[in-house]
Amino acid sequence: MTRAHKPKAGFWIRLCVVIIYPLDSLLFKLRWHHLDRIPASGGVLIAVNHISQADTATMARLIWQSGRIPRFLIKSSVFGWPVIGRIMAGAGQIPVRRSSSQAADSLRAAEQALREGECVIIYPEGTITSDPDYWPMQAKTGVARLALACPEVPVLPIGQWGAHRTLRRGGRFRPVPRHRHEASVGEPLDLSKYHDVEPTAEVLRTVTDEIMAAVTAQVEWLRAAE
């Protein structure tokens, strides 16, 4: 059962806040929708579409503003970067080691974090979308594995839109003019019909697609409102 305690921010998380808040404000016009849908305490799994290398900075601020401490699943190579890697490790972010015998370690760490009442954020696509128009693409099944492993934990879809105009695929950086970046938090998903089902490859794909459909619906809402 998920513990109801609320993890406390330590030195490294607060350092991230000091860095990220002014950086986000400098680069983007930020607007969040439905932050109240993120529970104040207890484990929660958040699935977000991936459109830019700036996503983690903007989503970290969103999660912090909701009153939670973010724990991202981030590709392991980032932890080798000077300064940033040390901050990521110190802040308790979860390295994802792709295509290795340690690939499952990140899911086990994320599952433990969820059971300990933490807010875990995953990009189900695994990388920035390759869709020409930045729509979400087919996701990997890691998000379904986590959702089914922790059935008592709510799964929330978040759609985001706008950061790609500032920092595009390939690292093209255009900070001027300052673009709007928005995100919308969807309602918790009802995955109860899968709780007693064997997590076969087919079931994992179905659950993953259902989660990503909910994420895409939030993206559609944001784009339609532009």
CSV table of C-alpha atoms in Angstrom, one decimal:
chain,number,residue,atom,x,y,z
A,1,MET,CA,0.0,0.0,0.0
A,2,THR,CA,1.2,3.5,-0.8
A,3,ARG,CA,2.4,5.5,2.2
A,4,ALA,CA,0.6,8.8,2.7
A,5,HIS,CA,3.6,10.8,3.8
A,6,LYS,CA,4.9,13.7,1.7
A,7,PRO,CA,8.6,13.5,1.0
A,8,LYS,CA,10.6,16.5,2.0
A,9,ALA,CA,12.8,18.6,-0.3
A,10,GLY,CA,16.5,18.5,0.5
A,11,PHE,CA,19.4,20.7,-0.6
A,12,TRP,CA,19.6,19.4,-4.2
A,13,ILE,CA,15.9,19.8,-4.9
A,14,ARG,CA,15.9,23.3,-3.5
A,15,LEU,CA,19.0,24.1,-5.6
A,16,CYS,CA,17.0,23.0,-8.7
A,17,VAL,CA,14.2,25.3,-7.7
A,18,VAL,CA,16.6,28.2,-7.4
A,19,ILE,CA,18.0,27.5,-10.9
A,20,ILE,CA,14.8,26.4,-12.7
A,21,TYR,CA,12.4,29.0,-11.6
A,22,PRO,CA,14.2,32.1,-13.0
A,23,LEU,CA,15.4,30.1,-16.1
A,24,ASP,CA,11.8,29.0,-17.0
A,25,SER,CA,10.5,32.5,-16.4
A,26,LEU,CA,13.3,33.9,-18.7
A,27,LEU,CA,12.6,31.5,-21.5
A,28,PHE,CA,8.9,30.9,-21.5
A,29,LYS,CA,5.5,32.4,-20.8
A,30,LEU,CA,4.2,29.6,-18.6
A,31,ARG,CA,0.6,28.6,-18.1
A,32,TRP,CA,-0.7,25.5,-16.2
A,33,HIS,CA,-4.2,24.1,-16.3
A,34,HIS,CA,-5.8,21.8,-13.6
A,35,LEU,CA,-2.9,21.6,-11.2
A,36,ASP,CA,-5.5,20.7,-8.5
A,37,ARG,CA,-5.8,17.3,-10.1
A,38,ILE,CA,-2.4,16.3,-8.7
A,39,PRO,CA,-2.9,14.8,-5.3
A,40,ALA,CA,-1.3,16.6,-2.4
A,41,SER,CA,0.3,13.4,-1.0
A,42,GLY,CA,0.8,9.7,-1.7
A,43,GLY,CA,2.3,8.0,-4.7
A,44,VAL,CA,1.3,9.3,-8.1
A,45,LEU,CA,2.5,8.3,-11.6
A,46,ILE,CA,2.5,11.1,-14.2
A,47,ALA,CA,2.8,10.4,-17.9
A,48,VAL,CA,3.9,13.4,-20.1
A,49,ASN,CA,4.5,13.8,-23.8
A,50,HIS,CA,8.0,14.7,-24.9
A,51,ILE,CA,8.5,17.6,-27.2
A,52,SER,CA,11.8,19.3,-26.3
A,53,GLN,CA,15.0,19.0,-24.3
A,54,ALA,CA,13.5,21.8,-22.1
A,55,ASP,CA,10.6,19.6,-21.0
A,56,THR,CA,12.2,18.4,-17.7
A,57,ALA,CA,12.8,22.0,-16.6
A,58,THR,CA,9.3,23.1,-17.3
A,59,MET,CA,7.6,20.0,-15.9
A,60,ALA,CA,9.8,20.2,-12.8
A,61,ARG,CA,8.4,23.6,-12.1
A,62,LEU,CA,4.8,22.5,-12.8
A,63,ILE,CA,5.1,19.6,-10.3
A,64,TRP,CA,6.8,21.8,-7.7
A,65,GLN,CA,4.0,24.4,-8.1
A,66,SER,CA,1.5,21.7,-7.5
A,67,GLY,CA,3.1,21.2,-4.1
A,68,ARG,CA,4.9,17.9,-5.0
A,69,ILE,CA,8.6,17.0,-5.3
A,70,PRO,CA,9.3,15.6,-8.8
A,71,ARG,CA,11.2,12.4,-9.5
A,72,PHE,CA,11.8,11.9,-13.2
A,73,LEU,CA,13.0,8.9,-15.1
A,74,ILE,CA,15.8,10.4,-17.1
A,75,LYS,CA,18.2,8.7,-19.6
A,76,SER,CA,21.4,7.7,-17.8
A,77,SER,CA,23.7,9.7,-20.1
A,78,VAL,CA,22.5,12.9,-18.5
A,79,PHE,CA,24.0,11.8,-15.2
A,80,GLY,CA,27.4,11.8,-16.8
A,81,TRP,CA,27.2,15.5,-17.7
A,82,PRO,CA,29.3,18.0,-15.7
A,83,VAL,CA,27.4,19.8,-13.0
A,84,ILE,CA,23.9,18.8,-14.3
A,85,GLY,CA,24.7,15.1,-13.7
A,86,ARG,CA,25.7,15.8,-10.1
A,87,ILE,CA,22.5,17.8,-9.5
A,88,MET,CA,20.3,15.1,-11.0
A,89,ALA,CA,21.9,12.4,-8.9
A,90,GLY,CA,21.7,14.6,-5.7
A,91,ALA,CA,18.1,15.4,-6.4
A,92,GLY,CA,17.2,11.7,-6.5
A,93,GLN,CA,16.2,11.5,-10.2
A,94,ILE,CA,16.0,8.0,-11.6
A,95,PRO,CA,18.5,7.0,-14.4
A,96,VAL,CA,17.2,4.9,-17.3
A,97,ARG,CA,19.8,2.6,-18.7
A,98,ARG,CA,18.4,1.7,-22.1
A,99,SER,CA,19.4,-1.6,-24.0
A,100,SER,CA,21.3,-3.0,-21.1
A,101,SER,CA,21.0,-5.7,-18.4
A,102,GLN,CA,20.2,-2.8,-16.0
A,103,ALA,CA,17.2,-1.5,-18.0
A,104,ALA,CA,14.8,-3.0,-15.5
A,105,ASP,CA,16.5,-1.3,-12.5
A,106,SER,CA,14.9,2.1,-13.3
A,107,LEU,CA,11.4,0.6,-13.3
A,108,ARG,CA,12.2,-1.1,-9.9
A,109,ALA,CA,13.4,2.2,-8.5
A,110,ALA,CA,10.4,4.0,-9.8
A,111,GLU,CA,8.1,1.4,-8.4
A,112,GLN,CA,9.7,1.7,-5.0
A,113,ALA,CA,9.4,5.5,-5.1
A,114,LEU,CA,5.7,5.2,-5.9
A,115,ARG,CA,5.1,2.8,-3.1
A,116,GLU,CA,6.9,5.3,-0.8
A,117,GLY,CA,4.5,8.0,-1.7
A,118,GLU,CA,6.5,10.0,-4.3
A,119,CYS,CA,5.5,11.7,-7.5
A,120,VAL,CA,7.1,9.9,-10.4
A,121,ILE,CA,7.2,11.5,-13.9
A,122,ILE,CA,7.7,9.4,-17.0
A,123,TYR,CA,8.0,10.2,-20.7
A,124,PRO,CA,6.3,7.1,-22.1
A,125,GLU,CA,7.7,7.8,-25.6
A,126,GLY,CA,11.2,7.4,-24.2
A,127,THR,CA,12.6,10.3,-26.3
A,128,ILE,CA,11.5,13.5,-28.0
A,129,THR,CA,8.7,12.8,-30.5
A,130,SER,CA,9.9,12.3,-34.1
A,131,ASP,CA,6.5,13.3,-35.5
A,132,PRO,CA,6.9,16.2,-37.9
A,133,ASP,CA,4.2,18.2,-36.1
A,134,TYR,CA,5.3,17.2,-32.6
A,135,TRP,CA,2.3,15.0,-31.9
A,136,PRO,CA,2.9,12.2,-29.4
A,137,MET,CA,4.2,9.0,-31.0
A,138,GLN,CA,3.7,5.4,-29.9
A,139,ALA,CA,5.0,4.9,-26.4
A,140,LYS,CA,7.1,2.1,-24.8
A,141,THR,CA,5.4,-0.2,-22.3
A,142,GLY,CA,7.4,0.9,-19.3
A,143,VAL,CA,4.6,3.2,-18.2
A,144,ALA,CA,2.1,0.3,-18.3
A,145,ARG,CA,4.4,-1.9,-16.3
A,146,LEU,CA,4.6,0.7,-13.5
A,147,ALA,CA,0.8,1.4,-13.6
A,148,LEU,CA,0.0,-2.3,-13.2
A,149,ALA,CA,2.7,-3.0,-10.6
A,150,CYS,CA,1.3,-0.3,-8.4
A,151,PRO,CA,-2.5,-0.5,-8.9
A,152,GLU,CA,-3.2,1.6,-5.9
A,153,VAL,CA,-1.4,4.6,-7.3
A,154,PRO,CA,-3.3,7.1,-9.5
A,155,VAL,CA,-2.0,7.6,-13.1
A,156,LEU,CA,-2.4,11.1,-14.4
A,157,PRO,CA,-1.9,12.2,-18.1
A,158,ILE,CA,-0.3,15.6,-18.8
A,159,GLY,CA,-0.2,17.2,-22.2
A,160,GLN,CA,2.3,20.0,-22.8
A,161,TRP,CA,2.8,22.3,-25.8
A,162,GLY,CA,5.1,25.2,-26.7
A,163,ALA,CA,8.6,24.5,-25.5
A,164,HIS,CA,9.6,23.0,-28.8
A,165,ARG,CA,9.4,26.5,-30.3
A,166,THR,CA,12.2,27.6,-28.1
A,167,LEU,CA,14.4,24.5,-28.1
A,168,ARG,CA,13.7,22.2,-31.0
A,169,ARG,CA,14.8,18.8,-32.0
A,170,GLY,CA,18.6,18.7,-32.6
A,171,GLY,CA,19.2,21.5,-30.1
A,172,ARG,CA,18.1,24.5,-32.2
A,173,PHE,CA,17.7,27.2,-29.6
A,174,ARG,CA,15.5,30.3,-30.3
A,175,PRO,CA,14.8,32.2,-27.1
A,176,VAL,CA,13.5,35.3,-28.8
A,177,PRO,CA,10.6,36.0,-28.9
A,178,ARG,CA,9.7,34.4,-25.6
A,179,HIS,CA,7.1,31.7,-26.5
A,180,ARG,CA,4.2,30.5,-24.4
A,181,HIS,CA,4.5,27.0,-22.9
A,182,GLU,CA,1.4,25.4,-21.5
A,183,ALA,CA,0.5,22.1,-19.8
A,184,SER,CA,-2.8,20.5,-18.9
A,185,VAL,CA,-3.3,17.9,-16.2
A,186,GLY,CA,-5.9,15.3,-17.1
A,187,GLU,CA,-8.2,13.4,-14.7
A,188,PRO,CA,-6.8,10.2,-13.1
A,189,LEU,CA,-7.2,7.2,-15.4
A,190,ASP,CA,-9.4,4.3,-14.5
A,191,LEU,CA,-7.3,1.2,-15.1
A,192,SER,CA,-9.1,-1.0,-12.6
A,193,LYS,CA,-10.2,-3.5,-15.3
A,194,TYR,CA,-6.5,-4.4,-15.7
A,195,HIS,CA,-5.6,-4.9,-12.1
A,196,ASP,CA,-6.3,-8.7,-12.0
A,197,VAL,CA,-5.1,-9.4,-15.5
A,198,GLU,CA,-1.8,-11.1,-16.4
A,199,PRO,CA,0.5,-8.4,-17.8
A,200,THR,CA,1.1,-10.0,-21.1
A,201,ALA,CA,2.7,-8.2,-24.0
A,202,GLU,CA,-0.8,-7.5,-25.5
A,203,VAL,CA,-2.1,-6.2,-22.2
A,204,LEU,CA,0.9,-3.9,-21.7
A,205,ARG,CA,0.5,-2.5,-25.2
A,206,THR,CA,-3.2,-1.9,-24.6
A,207,VAL,CA,-2.6,-0.1,-21.3
A,208,THR,CA,0.2,1.9,-22.7
A,209,ASP,CA,-1.9,3.0,-25.7
A,210,GLU,CA,-4.8,3.9,-23.3
A,211,ILE,CA,-2.5,6.1,-21.2
A,212,MET,CA,-1.0,7.8,-24.3
A,213,ALA,CA,-4.5,8.4,-25.7
A,214,ALA,CA,-5.3,10.4,-22.6
A,215,VAL,CA,-2.0,12.3,-22.9
A,216,THR,CA,-2.7,13.1,-26.5
A,217,ALA,CA,-6.2,14.3,-25.6
A,218,GLN,CA,-4.6,16.9,-23.3
A,219,VAL,CA,-2.3,18.0,-26.1
A,220,GLU,CA,-5.2,18.2,-28.5
A,221,TRP,CA,-7.0,20.5,-26.0
A,222,LEU,CA,-4.0,22.8,-25.7
A,223,ARG,CA,-3.4,23.0,-29.4
A,224,ALA,CA,-7.1,23.7,-30.2
A,225,ALA,CA,-7.0,26.6,-27.7
A,226,GLU,CA,-4.1,28.4,-29.4
